[in-house]
C-alpha cells in the first residue's frame, strides 16, 4: 500500500519512541526490534528514486530479519 508514517526523534530517547507498531492484519513490531531492521537495511544501498518494488536481491537477505521481528 501507499500507507506510511514518520517518527521524529526516535533516537532522542524513549519518550520519542512508539512502543508497538501494528498492521491492519494484526502483525506487530515492538520498539526493541526496530534497531534490528535498521541495521539490516543500512547494509544496502538505497534503491533508485521512484522504485516501488523491493528487488529480490534486497528482499531475500531481509526476509529472515523481517520474519524474526514482525510477529
N, CA, C and O atoms as a Tripos MOL2 file, in Angstrom:
@<TRIPOS>MOLECULE
protein
  284   283    71     0     0
PROTEIN
NO_CHARGES

@<TRIPOS>ATOM
      1 N           0.8410   -1.1900    0.0000 N.3       1 UNK1
      2 CA          0.0000    0.0000    0.0000 C.3       1 UNK1
      3 C           0.8760    1.2390    0.0000 C.2       1 UNK1
      4 O           2.1010    1.1460    0.0850 O.2       1 UNK1
      5 N           0.2620    2.3660   -0.0920 N.am      2 UNK2
      6 CA          0.9730    3.6440   -0.0420 C.3       2 UNK2
      7 C           0.9720    4.2220    1.3700 C.2       2 UNK2
      8 O           1.4160    5.3520    1.5700 O.2       2 UNK2
      9 N           0.4830    3.4700    2.3440 N.am      3 UNK3
     10 CA          0.4490    3.9480    3.7270 C.3       3 UNK3
     11 C           1.8680    4.0970    4.2590 C.2       3 UNK3
     12 O           2.7370    3.2660    3.9980 O.2       3 UNK3
     13 N           2.0830    5.1670    5.0070 N.am      4 UNK4
     14 CA          3.3760    5.3810    5.6380 C.3       4 UNK4
     15 C           3.2230    6.3860    6.7660 C.2       4 UNK4
     16 O           2.2150    7.0870    6.8620 O.2       4 UNK4
     17 N           4.2320    6.4440    7.6130 N.am      5 UNK5
     18 CA          4.2600    7.4340    8.6800 C.3       5 UNK5
     19 C           5.7110    7.6720    9.0580 C.2       5 UNK5
     20 O           6.5910    6.8890    8.7010 O.2       5 UNK5
     21 N           5.9560    8.7480    9.7760 N.am      6 UNK6
     22 CA          7.3110    9.0910   10.1920 C.3       6 UNK6
     23 C           7.3110    9.3450   11.6950 C.2       6 UNK6
     24 O           6.4200   10.0060   12.2290 O.2       6 UNK6
     25 N           8.3150    8.8150   12.3580 N.am      7 UNK7
     26 CA          8.5020    9.0630   13.7820 C.3       7 UNK7
     27 C           9.7320    9.9540   13.9140 C.2       7 UNK7
     28 O          10.8460    9.5200   13.6200 O.2       7 UNK7
     29 N           9.5420   11.1690   14.3430 N.am      8 UNK8
     30 CA         10.6550   12.1000   14.5230 C.3       8 UNK8
     31 C          11.2900   11.9060   15.8940 C.2       8 UNK8
     32 O          10.5890   11.6990   16.8850 O.2       8 UNK8
     33 N          12.6030   11.9720   15.9480 N.am      9 UNK9
     34 CA         13.3150   11.9110   17.2180 C.3       9 UNK9
     35 C          13.4390   10.5280   17.8150 C.2       9 UNK9
     36 O          13.6470   10.4050   19.0220 O.2       9 UNK9
     37 N          13.3190    9.4740   17.0110 N.am     10 UNK10
     38 CA         13.3660    8.0990   17.5240 C.3      10 UNK10
     39 C          14.5940    7.8720   18.4000 C.2      10 UNK10
     40 O          14.4950    7.2220   19.4410 O.2      10 UNK10
     41 N          15.7350    8.3910   17.9990 N.am     11 UNK11
     42 CA         16.9780    8.1590   18.7340 C.3      11 UNK11
     43 C          17.2330    9.1960   19.8230 C.2      11 UNK11
     44 O          18.3160    9.2150   20.4070 O.2      11 UNK11
     45 N          16.2710   10.0450   20.1020 N.am     12 UNK12
     46 CA         16.4150   11.0520   21.1600 C.3      12 UNK12
     47 C          16.0350   10.5230   22.5330 C.2      12 UNK12
     48 O          16.1180   11.2600   23.5160 O.2      12 UNK12
     49 N          15.6290    9.2880   22.6240 N.am     13 UNK13
     50 CA         15.2610    8.7060   23.9070 C.3      13 UNK13
     51 C          13.8990    8.0510   23.8600 C.2      13 UNK13
     52 O          13.1650    8.1880   22.8810 O.2      13 UNK13
     53 N          13.5670    7.3420   24.9180 N.am     14 UNK14
     54 CA         12.3450    6.5450   24.9420 C.3      14 UNK14
     55 C          11.0710    7.3780   24.8570 C.2      14 UNK14
     56 O          10.0360    6.8640   24.4330 O.2      14 UNK14
     57 N          11.1180    8.6390   25.2450 N.am     15 UNK15
     58 CA          9.9190    9.4830   25.1770 C.3      15 UNK15
     59 C           9.4850    9.7340   23.7360 C.2      15 UNK15
     60 O           8.3240   10.0630   23.4910 O.2      15 UNK15
     61 N          10.3990    9.5830   22.7840 N.am     16 UNK16
     62 CA         10.0900    9.8230   21.3730 C.3      16 UNK16
     63 C           9.7440    8.5460   20.6250 C.2      16 UNK16
     64 O           9.4900    8.5930   19.4220 O.2      16 UNK16
     65 N           9.7280    7.4390   21.2870 N.am     17 UNK17
     66 CA          9.5110    6.1500   20.6210 C.3      17 UNK17
     67 C           8.0570    5.7130   20.6880 C.2      17 UNK17
     68 O           7.2800    6.1600   21.5310 O.2      17 UNK17
     69 N           7.7280    4.8310   19.7740 N.am     18 UNK18
     70 CA          6.4230    4.1860   19.7340 C.3      18 UNK18
     71 C           6.6340    2.7890   20.3080 C.2      18 UNK18
     72 O           7.5280    2.0740   19.8550 O.2      18 UNK18
     73 N           5.8450    2.3890   21.2800 N.am     19 UNK19
     74 CA          6.0500    1.0980   21.9290 C.3      19 UNK19
     75 C           5.7600   -0.0750   21.0120 C.2      19 UNK19
     76 O           6.4330   -1.1040   21.0820 O.2      19 UNK19
     77 N           4.7610    0.0760   20.1530 N.am     20 UNK20
     78 CA          4.3450   -1.0420   19.3050 C.3      20 UNK20
     79 C           3.7700   -0.5160   18.0010 C.2      20 UNK20
     80 O           2.9640    0.4150   17.9950 O.2      20 UNK20
     81 N           4.1880   -1.1190   16.9020 N.am     21 UNK21
     82 CA          3.6020   -0.8440   15.5950 C.3      21 UNK21
     83 C           2.7190   -2.0370   15.2640 C.2      21 UNK21
     84 O           3.1400   -3.1820   15.4240 O.2      21 UNK21
     85 N           1.4980   -1.7800   14.8040 N.am     22 UNK22
     86 CA          0.5710   -2.8680   14.4820 C.3      22 UNK22
     87 C          -0.0170   -2.6170   13.1010 C.2      22 UNK22
     88 O          -0.5190   -1.5310   12.8120 O.2      22 UNK22
     89 N           0.0520   -3.6400   12.2520 N.am     23 UNK23
     90 CA         -0.5090   -3.5330   10.9070 C.3      23 UNK23
     91 C          -1.9920   -3.8770   10.9250 C.2      23 UNK23
     92 O          -2.5150   -4.3750   11.9220 O.2      23 UNK23
     93 N          -2.6510   -3.6100    9.8270 N.am     24 UNK24
     94 CA         -4.0750   -3.9030    9.7210 C.3      24 UNK24
     95 C          -4.3980   -5.3770    9.8530 C.2      24 UNK24
     96 O          -5.5050   -5.7380   10.2540 O.2      24 UNK24
     97 N          -3.4330   -6.2430    9.5160 N.am     25 UNK25
     98 CA         -3.6750   -7.6810    9.6330 C.3      25 UNK25
     99 C          -3.2310   -8.2430   10.9820 C.2      25 UNK25
    100 O          -3.2050   -9.4590   11.1730 O.2      25 UNK25
    101 N          -2.8770   -7.3450   11.9310 N.am     26 UNK26
    102 CA         -2.5780   -7.7650   13.2930 C.3      26 UNK26
    103 C          -1.1230   -8.0730   13.5930 C.2      26 UNK26
    104 O          -0.8000   -8.4270   14.7270 O.2      26 UNK26
    105 N          -0.2410   -7.9510   12.6250 N.am     27 UNK27
    106 CA          1.1800   -8.1940   12.8910 C.3      27 UNK27
    107 C           1.7480   -7.0280   13.6940 C.2      27 UNK27
    108 O           1.3190   -5.8860   13.5300 O.2      27 UNK27
    109 N           2.7170   -7.3220   14.5660 N.am     28 UNK28
    110 CA          3.2800   -6.2800   15.4270 C.3      28 UNK28
    111 C           4.8010   -6.2360   15.3290 C.2      28 UNK28
    112 O           5.4590   -7.2330   15.0300 O.2      28 UNK28
    113 N           5.3240   -5.0650   15.5870 N.am     29 UNK29
    114 CA          6.7580   -4.8250   15.6890 C.3      29 UNK29
    115 C           6.9470   -4.0010   16.9500 C.2      29 UNK29
    116 O           6.3940   -2.9070   17.0670 O.2      29 UNK29
    117 N           7.7190   -4.5130   17.8910 N.am     30 UNK30
    118 CA          7.9630   -3.8030   19.1450 C.3      30 UNK30
    119 C           9.1250   -2.8360   18.9840 C.2      30 UNK30
    120 O           9.9880   -3.0250   18.1270 O.2      30 UNK30
    121 N           9.1420   -1.8020   19.8110 N.am     31 UNK31
    122 CA         10.1880   -0.7840   19.6920 C.3      31 UNK31
    123 C          11.5910   -1.3680   19.8170 C.2      31 UNK31
    124 O          12.5200   -0.8770   19.1770 O.2      31 UNK31
    125 N          11.7540   -2.3840   20.6140 N.am     32 UNK32
    126 CA         13.0570   -3.0160   20.7800 C.3      32 UNK32
    127 C          13.5340   -3.7890   19.5690 C.2      32 UNK32
    128 O          14.7060   -4.1600   19.4960 O.2      32 UNK32
    129 N          12.6520   -4.0390   18.6180 N.am     33 UNK33
    130 CA         13.0150   -4.7890   17.4190 C.3      33 UNK33
    131 C          13.3260   -3.8820   16.2320 C.2      33 UNK33
    132 O          13.8110   -4.3520   15.2030 O.2      33 UNK33
    133 N          13.0550   -2.6110   16.3670 N.am     34 UNK34
    134 CA         13.2670   -1.6750   15.2630 C.3      34 UNK34
    135 C          14.7380   -1.6100   14.8770 C.2      34 UNK34
    136 O          15.0550   -1.5640   13.6880 O.2      34 UNK34
    137 N          15.6400   -1.6050   15.8450 N.am     35 UNK35
    138 CA         17.0660   -1.4670   15.5310 C.3      35 UNK35
    139 C          17.5640   -2.6150   14.6650 C.2      35 UNK35
    140 O          18.4190   -2.4000   13.8070 O.2      35 UNK35
    141 N          17.0590   -3.8170   14.8620 N.am     36 UNK36
    142 CA         17.4690   -4.9460   14.0170 C.3      36 UNK36
    143 C          17.1060   -4.6870   12.5590 C.2      36 UNK36
    144 O          17.8820   -5.0090   11.6590 O.2      36 UNK36
    145 N          15.9370   -4.1090   12.3230 N.am     37 UNK37
    146 CA         15.5490   -3.7710   10.9530 C.3      37 UNK37
    147 C          16.4190   -2.6540   10.3950 C.2      37 UNK37
    148 O          16.8490   -2.7160    9.2430 O.2      37 UNK37
    149 N          16.6800   -1.6410   11.2000 N.am     38 UNK38
    150 CA         17.5290   -0.5250   10.7650 C.3      38 UNK38
    151 C          18.9190   -1.0430   10.4010 C.2      38 UNK38
    152 O          19.4610   -0.6800    9.3580 O.2      38 UNK38
    153 N          19.4920   -1.8790   11.2450 N.am     39 UNK39
    154 CA         20.8260   -2.4200   10.9810 C.3      39 UNK39
    155 C          20.8530   -3.2350    9.6940 C.2      39 UNK39
    156 O          21.7760   -3.0940    8.8920 O.2      39 UNK39
    157 N          19.8590   -4.0800    9.4910 N.am     40 UNK40
    158 CA         19.8080   -4.9120    8.2870 C.3      40 UNK40
    159 C          19.6560   -4.0630    7.0350 C.2      40 UNK40
    160 O          20.3250   -4.3060    6.0310 O.2      40 UNK40
    161 N          18.7900   -3.0820    7.0900 N.am     41 UNK41
    162 CA         18.5400   -2.2500    5.9180 C.3      41 UNK41
    163 C          19.7000   -1.2940    5.6440 C.2      41 UNK41
    164 O          19.9100   -0.9020    4.4960 O.2      41 UNK41
    165 N          20.4500   -0.9140    6.6670 N.am     42 UNK42
    166 CA         21.5720    0.0130    6.4870 C.3      42 UNK42
    167 C          22.7170   -0.6090    5.6980 C.2      42 UNK42
    168 O          23.5760    0.1090    5.1850 O.2      42 UNK42
    169 N          22.7380   -1.9160    5.5960 N.am     43 UNK43
    170 CA         23.8250   -2.5690    4.8690 C.3      43 UNK43
    171 C          23.6220   -2.5370    3.3570 C.2      43 UNK43
    172 O          24.5070   -2.9630    2.6150 O.2      43 UNK43
    173 N          22.4830   -2.0450    2.8860 N.am     44 UNK44
    174 CA         22.1830   -1.9840    1.4590 C.3      44 UNK44
    175 C          22.2000   -0.5470    0.9620 C.2      44 UNK44
    176 O          21.8890    0.3860    1.7020 O.2      44 UNK44
    177 N          22.5660   -0.3850   -0.2940 N.am     45 UNK45
    178 CA         22.4690    0.9310   -0.9350 C.3      45 UNK45
    179 C          20.9920    1.2310   -1.1690 C.2      45 UNK45
    180 O          20.2140    0.3050   -1.3990 O.2      45 UNK45
    181 N          20.5880    2.4880   -1.1170 N.am     46 UNK46
    182 CA         19.1840    2.8160   -1.3610 C.3      46 UNK46
    183 C          18.7970    2.4910   -2.8040 C.2      46 UNK46
    184 O          19.6270    2.5920   -3.7080 O.2      46 UNK46
    185 N          17.5430    2.1050   -3.0210 N.am     47 UNK47
    186 CA         17.0890    1.8230   -4.3870 C.3      47 UNK47
    187 C          17.0060    3.1170   -5.1850 C.2      47 UNK47
    188 O          16.9760    4.2030   -4.6060 O.2      47 UNK47
    189 N          16.9690    3.0110   -6.5040 N.am     48 UNK48
    190 CA         16.8470    4.2130   -7.3300 C.3      48 UNK48
    191 C          15.5620    4.9810   -7.0140 C.2      48 UNK48
    192 O          14.5600    4.3960   -6.6030 O.2      48 UNK48
    193 N          15.6080    6.2840   -7.2100 N.am     49 UNK49
    194 CA         14.4520    7.1480   -6.9810 C.3      49 UNK49
    195 C          13.2580    6.6320   -7.7790 C.2      49 UNK49
    196 O          13.3770    6.3420   -8.9700 O.2      49 UNK49
    197 N          12.1300    6.5200   -7.1310 N.am     50 UNK50
    198 CA         10.9030    6.1030   -7.7930 C.3      50 UNK50
    199 C          10.6770    4.6060   -7.8250 C.2      50 UNK50
    200 O           9.6190    4.1600   -8.2690 O.2      50 UNK50
    201 N          11.6320    3.8190   -7.3710 N.am     51 UNK51
    202 CA         11.4560    2.3670   -7.3610 C.3      51 UNK51
    203 C          10.4430    2.0060   -6.2880 C.2      51 UNK51
    204 O          10.6180    2.3620   -5.1220 O.2      51 UNK51
    205 N           9.3870    1.3020   -6.6720 N.am     52 UNK52
    206 CA          8.2970    0.9920   -5.7540 C.3      52 UNK52
    207 C           8.2950   -0.4480   -5.2720 C.2      52 UNK52
    208 O           7.6250   -0.7730   -4.2920 O.2      52 UNK52
    209 N           9.0310   -1.3090   -5.9450 N.am     53 UNK53
    210 CA          9.0510   -2.7270   -5.5950 C.3      53 UNK53
    211 C          10.4510   -3.0910   -5.1180 C.2      53 UNK53
    212 O          11.4440   -2.7540   -5.7620 O.2      53 UNK53
    213 N          10.5200   -3.7780   -3.9930 N.am     54 UNK54
    214 CA         11.8040   -4.2130   -3.4550 C.3      54 UNK54
    215 C          12.3260   -5.3610   -4.3160 C.2      54 UNK54
    216 O          11.6650   -6.3950   -4.4210 O.2      54 UNK54
    217 N          13.5030   -5.2020   -4.9350 N.am     55 UNK55
    218 CA         14.0160   -6.2710   -5.7950 C.3      55 UNK55
    219 C          14.4060   -7.4980   -4.9760 C.2      55 UNK55
    220 O          14.6960   -7.3950   -3.7840 O.2      55 UNK55
    221 N          14.4100   -8.6540   -5.6260 N.am     56 UNK56
    222 CA         14.7550   -9.9040   -4.9490 C.3      56 UNK56
    223 C          16.1380   -9.8580   -4.3140 C.2      56 UNK56
    224 O          16.3710  -10.5010   -3.2910 O.2      56 UNK56
    225 N          17.0590   -9.1020   -4.9110 N.am     57 UNK57
    226 CA         18.4130   -9.0170   -4.3530 C.3      57 UNK57
    227 C          18.4240   -8.3640   -2.9760 C.2      57 UNK57
    228 O          19.3480   -8.5900   -2.1950 O.2      57 UNK57
    229 N          17.4170   -7.5640   -2.6690 N.am     58 UNK58
    230 CA         17.2850   -6.9680   -1.3380 C.3      58 UNK58
    231 C          16.2870   -7.7360   -0.4810 C.2      58 UNK58
    232 O          16.4880   -7.8930    0.7230 O.2      58 UNK58
    233 N          15.2220   -8.2080   -1.0950 N.am     59 UNK59
    234 CA         14.1620   -8.8820   -0.3440 C.3      59 UNK59
    235 C          14.6530  -10.1810    0.2950 C.2      59 UNK59
    236 O          14.3250  -10.4640    1.4470 O.2      59 UNK59
    237 N          15.4250  -10.9630   -0.4340 N.am     60 UNK60
    238 CA         15.8700  -12.2600    0.0850 C.3      60 UNK60
    239 C          16.7250  -12.1220    1.3470 C.2      60 UNK60
    240 O          16.4590  -12.8220    2.3240 O.2      60 UNK60
    241 N          17.7450  -11.2470    1.3700 N.am     61 UNK61
    242 CA         18.5360  -11.1250    2.5990 C.3      61 UNK61
    243 C          17.7670  -10.4990    3.7660 C.2      61 UNK61
    244 O          18.0870  -10.7640    4.9250 O.2      61 UNK61
    245 N          16.7620   -9.6750    3.4750 N.am     62 UNK62
    246 CA         15.9860   -9.0390    4.5420 C.3      62 UNK62
    247 C          14.8960   -9.9490    5.0980 C.2      62 UNK62
    248 O          14.4330   -9.7400    6.2190 O.2      62 UNK62
    249 N          14.4840  -10.9460    4.3370 N.am     63 UNK63
    250 CA         13.3610  -11.8050    4.7420 C.3      63 UNK63
    251 C          13.5370  -12.4140    6.1320 C.2      63 UNK63
    252 O          12.5900  -12.3750    6.9170 O.2      63 UNK63
    253 N          14.7040  -12.9770    6.4800 N.am     64 UNK64
    254 CA         14.8410  -13.5500    7.8230 C.3      64 UNK64
    255 C          14.7090  -12.5100    8.9380 C.2      64 UNK64
    256 O          14.1410  -12.7970    9.9910 O.2      64 UNK64
    257 N          15.2290  -11.3160    8.7080 N.am     65 UNK65
    258 CA         15.1330  -10.2570    9.7240 C.3      65 UNK65
    259 C          13.6870   -9.8110    9.8770 C.2      65 UNK65
    260 O          13.2070   -9.6250   10.9960 O.2      65 UNK65
    261 N          13.0020   -9.6430    8.7740 N.am     66 UNK66
    262 CA         11.5920   -9.2430    8.8260 C.3      66 UNK66
    263 C          10.7670  -10.3120    9.5270 C.2      66 UNK66
    264 O           9.9140   -9.9960   10.3560 O.2      66 UNK66
    265 N          11.0180  -11.5770    9.1980 N.am     67 UNK67
    266 CA         10.2770  -12.6720    9.8330 C.3      67 UNK67
    267 C          10.5500  -12.7450   11.3300 C.2      67 UNK67
    268 O           9.6560  -13.0780   12.1080 O.2      67 UNK67
    269 N          11.7770  -12.4380   11.7360 N.am     68 UNK68
    270 CA         12.1350  -12.5210   13.1540 C.3      68 UNK68
    271 C          11.6130  -11.3480   13.9690 C.2      68 UNK68
    272 O          11.4450  -11.4690   15.1820 O.2      68 UNK68
    273 N          11.3520  -10.2120   13.3230 N.am     69 UNK69
    274 CA         10.9510   -9.0300   14.0780 C.3      69 UNK69
    275 C           9.4560   -8.7600   14.0300 C.2      69 UNK69
    276 O           8.8840   -8.3070   15.0220 O.2      69 UNK69
    277 N           8.8170   -9.0230   12.9140 N.am     70 UNK70
    278 CA          7.3670   -8.8030   12.8070 C.3      70 UNK70
    279 C           6.6440  -10.0750   13.2200 C.2      70 UNK70
    280 O           6.9030  -11.1440   12.6680 O.2      70 UNK70
    281 N           5.7540   -9.9700   14.1710 N.am     71 UNK71
    282 CA          5.0020  -11.1430   14.6650 C.3      71 UNK71
    283 C           3.5260  -10.9420   14.4360 C.2      71 UNK71
    284 O           2.7240  -11.8110   14.7790 O.2      71 UNK71
@<TRIPOS>BOND
     1     1     2 1
     2     2     3 1
     3     3     4 2
     4     3     5 am
     5     5     6 1
     6     6     7 1
     7     7     8 2
     8     7     9 am
     9     9    10 1
    10    10    11 1
    11    11    12 2
    12    11    13 am
    13    13    14 1
    14    14    15 1
    15    15    16 2
    16    15    17 am
    17    17    18 1
    18    18    19 1
    19    19    20 2
    20    19    21 am
    21    21    22 1
    22    22    23 1
    23    23    24 2
    24    23    25 am
    25    25    26 1
    26    26    27 1
    27    27    28 2
    28    27    29 am
    29    29    30 1
    30    30    31 1
    31    31    32 2
    32    31    33 am
    33    33    34 1
    34    34    35 1
    35    35    36 2
    36    35    37 am
    37    37    38 1
    38    38    39 1
    39    39    40 2
    40    39    41 am
    41    41    42 1
    42    42    43 1
    43    43    44 2
    44    43    45 am
    45    45    46 1
    46    46    47 1
    47    47    48 2
    48    47    49 am
    49    49    50 1
    50    50    51 1
    51    51    52 2
    52    51    53 am
    53    53    54 1
    54    54    55 1
    55    55    56 2
    56    55    57 am
    57    57    58 1
    58    58    59 1
    59    59    60 2
    60    59    61 am
    61    61    62 1
    62    62    63 1
    63    63    64 2
    64    63    65 am
    65    65    66 1
    66    66    67 1
    67    67    68 2
    68    67    69 am
    69    69    70 1
    70    70    71 1
    71    71    72 2
    72    71    73 am
    73    73    74 1
    74    74    75 1
    75    75    76 2
    76    75    77 am
    77    77    78 1
    78    78    79 1
    79    79    80 2
    80    79    81 am
    81    81    82 1
    82    82    83 1
    83    83    84 2
    84    83    85 am
    85    85    86 1
    86    86    87 1
    87    87    88 2
    88    87    89 am
    89    89    90 1
    90    90    91 1
    91    91    92 2
    92    91    93 am
    93    93    94 1
    94    94    95 1
    95    95    96 2
    96    95    97 am
    97    97    98 1
    98    98    99 1
    99    99   100 2
   100    99   101 am
   101   101   102 1
   102   102   103 1
   103   103   104 2
   104   103   105 am
   105   105   106 1
   106   106   107 1
   107   107   108 2
   108   107   109 am
   109   109   110 1
   110   110   111 1
   111   111   112 2
   112   111   113 am
   113   113   114 1
   114   114   115 1
   115   115   116 2
   116   115   117 am
   117   117   118 1
   118   118   119 1
   119   119   120 2
   120   119   121 am
   121   121   122 1
   122   122   123 1
   123   123   124 2
   124   123   125 am
   125   125   126 1
   126   126   127 1
   127   127   128 2
   128   127   129 am
   129   129   130 1
   130   130   131 1
   131   131   132 2
   132   131   133 am
   133   133   134 1
   134   134   135 1
   135   135   136 2
   136   135   137 am
   137   137   138 1
   138   138   139 1
   139   139   140 2
   140   139   141 am
   141   141   142 1
   142   142   143 1
   143   143   144 2
   144   143   145 am
   145   145   146 1
   146   146   147 1
   147   147   148 2
   148   147   149 am
   149   149   150 1
   150   150   151 1
   151   151   152 2
   152   151   153 am
   153   153   154 1
   154   154   155 1
   155   155   156 2
   156   155   157 am
   157   157   158 1
   158   158   159 1
   159   159   160 2
   160   159   161 am
   161   161   162 1
   162   162   163 1
   163   163   164 2
   164   163   165 am
   165   165   166 1
   166   166   167 1
   167   167   168 2
   168   167   169 am
   169   169   170 1
   170   170   171 1
   171   171   172 2
   172   171   173 am
   173   173   174 1
   174   174   175 1
   175   175   176 2
   176   175   177 am
   177   177   178 1
   178   178   179 1
   179   179   180 2
   180   179   181 am
   181   181   182 1
   182   182   183 1
   183   183   184 2
   184   183   185 am
   185   185   186 1
   186   186   187 1
   187   187   188 2
   188   187   189 am
   189   189   190 1
   190   190   191 1
   191   191   192 2
   192   191   193 am
   193   193   194 1
   194   194   195 1
   195   195   196 2
   196   195   197 am
   197   197   198 1
   198   198   199 1
   199   199   200 2
   200   199   201 am
   201   201   202 1
   202   202   203 1
   203   203   204 2
   204   203   205 am
   205   205   206 1
   206   206   207 1
   207   207   208 2
   208   207   209 am
   209   209   210 1
   210   210   211 1
   211   211   212 2
   212   211   213 am
   213   213   214 1
   214   214   215 1
   215   215   216 2
   216   215   217 am
   217   217   218 1
   218   218   219 1
   219   219   220 2
   220   219   221 am
   221   221   222 1
   222   222   223 1
   223   223   224 2
   224   223   225 am
   225   225   226 1
   226   226   227 1
   227   227   228 2
   228   227   229 am
   229   229   230 1
   230   230   231 1
   231   231   232 2
   232   231   233 am
   233   233   234 1
   234   234   235 1
   235   235   236 2
   236   235   237 am
   237   237   238 1
   238   238   239 1
   239   239   240 2
   240   239   241 am
   241   241   242 1
   242   242   243 1
   243   243   244 2
   244   243   245 am
   245   245   246 1
   246   246   247 1
   247   247   248 2
   248   247   249 am
   249   249   250 1
   250   250   251 1
   251   251   252 2
   252   251   253 am
   253   253   254 1
   254   254   255 1
   255   255   256 2
   256   255   257 am
   257   257   258 1
   258   258   259 1
   259   259   260 2
   260   259   261 am
   261   261   262 1
   262   262   263 1
   263   263   264 2
   264   263   265 am
   265   265   266 1
   266   266   267 1
   267   267   268 2
   268   267   269 am
   269   269   270 1
   270   270   271 1
   271   271   272 2
   272   271   273 am
   273   273   274 1
   274   274   275 1
   275   275   276 2
   276   275   277 am
   277   277   278 1
   278   278   279 1
   279   279   280 2
   280   279   281 am
   281   281   282 1
   282   282   283 1
   283   283   284 2
@<TRIPOS>SUBSTRUCTURE
     1 UNK1         2 RESIDUE 1 A UNK
     2 UNK2         6 RESIDUE 1 A UNK
     3 UNK3        10 RESIDUE 1 A UNK
     4 UNK4        14 RESIDUE 1 A UNK
     5 UNK5        18 RESIDUE 1 A UNK
     6 UNK6        22 RESIDUE 1 A UNK
     7 UNK7        26 RESIDUE 1 A UNK
     8 UNK8        30 RESIDUE 1 A UNK
     9 UNK9        34 RESIDUE 1 A UNK
    10 UNK10       38 RESIDUE 1 A UNK
    11 UNK11       42 RESIDUE 1 A UNK
    12 UNK12       46 RESIDUE 1 A UNK
    13 UNK13       50 RESIDUE 1 A UNK
    14 UNK14       54 RESIDUE 1 A UNK
    15 UNK15       58 RESIDUE 1 A UNK
    16 UNK16       62 RESIDUE 1 A UNK
    17 UNK17       66 RESIDUE 1 A UNK
    18 UNK18       70 RESIDUE 1 A UNK
    19 UNK19       74 RESIDUE 1 A UNK
    20 UNK20       78 RESIDUE 1 A UNK
    21 UNK21       82 RESIDUE 1 A UNK
    22 UNK22       86 RESIDUE 1 A UNK
    23 UNK23       90 RESIDUE 1 A UNK
    24 UNK24       94 RESIDUE 1 A UNK
    25 UNK25       98 RESIDUE 1 A UNK
    26 UNK26      102 RESIDUE 1 A UNK
    27 UNK27      106 RESIDUE 1 A UNK
    28 UNK28      110 RESIDUE 1 A UNK
    29 UNK29      114 RESIDUE 1 A UNK
    30 UNK30      118 RESIDUE 1 A UNK
    31 UNK31      122 RESIDUE 1 A UNK
    32 UNK32      126 RESIDUE 1 A UNK
    33 UNK33      130 RESIDUE 1 A UNK
    34 UNK34      134 RESIDUE 1 A UNK
    35 UNK35      138 RESIDUE 1 A UNK
    36 UNK36      142 RESIDUE 1 A UNK
    37 UNK37      146 RESIDUE 1 A UNK
    38 UNK38      150 RESIDUE 1 A UNK
    39 UNK39      154 RESIDUE 1 A UNK
    40 UNK40      158 RESIDUE 1 A UNK
    41 UNK41      162 RESIDUE 1 A UNK
    42 UNK42      166 RESIDUE 1 A UNK
    43 UNK43      170 RESIDUE 1 A UNK
    44 UNK44      174 RESIDUE 1 A UNK
    45 UNK45      178 RESIDUE 1 A UNK
    46 UNK46      182 RESIDUE 1 A UNK
    47 UNK47      186 RESIDUE 1 A UNK
    48 UNK48      190 RESIDUE 1 A UNK
    49 UNK49      194 RESIDUE 1 A UNK
    50 UNK50      198 RESIDUE 1 A UNK
    51 UNK51      202 RESIDUE 1 A UNK
    52 UNK52      206 RESIDUE 1 A UNK
    53 UNK53      210 RESIDUE 1 A UNK
    54 UNK54      214 RESIDUE 1 A UNK
    55 UNK55      218 RESIDUE 1 A UNK
    56 UNK56      222 RESIDUE 1 A UNK
    57 UNK57      226 RESIDUE 1 A UNK
    58 UNK58      230 RESIDUE 1 A UNK
    59 UNK59      234 RESIDUE 1 A UNK
    60 UNK60      238 RESIDUE 1 A UNK
    61 UNK61      242 RESIDUE 1 A UNK
    62 UNK62      246 RESIDUE 1 A UNK
    63 UNK63      250 RESIDUE 1 A UNK
    64 UNK64      254 RESIDUE 1 A UNK
    65 UNK65      258 RESIDUE 1 A UNK
    66 UNK66      262 RESIDUE 1 A UNK
    67 UNK67      266 RESIDUE 1 A UNK
    68 UNK68      270 RESIDUE 1 A UNK
    69 UNK69      274 RESIDUE 1 A UNK
    70 UNK70      278 RESIDUE 1 A UNK
    71 UNK71      282 RESIDUE 1 A UNK
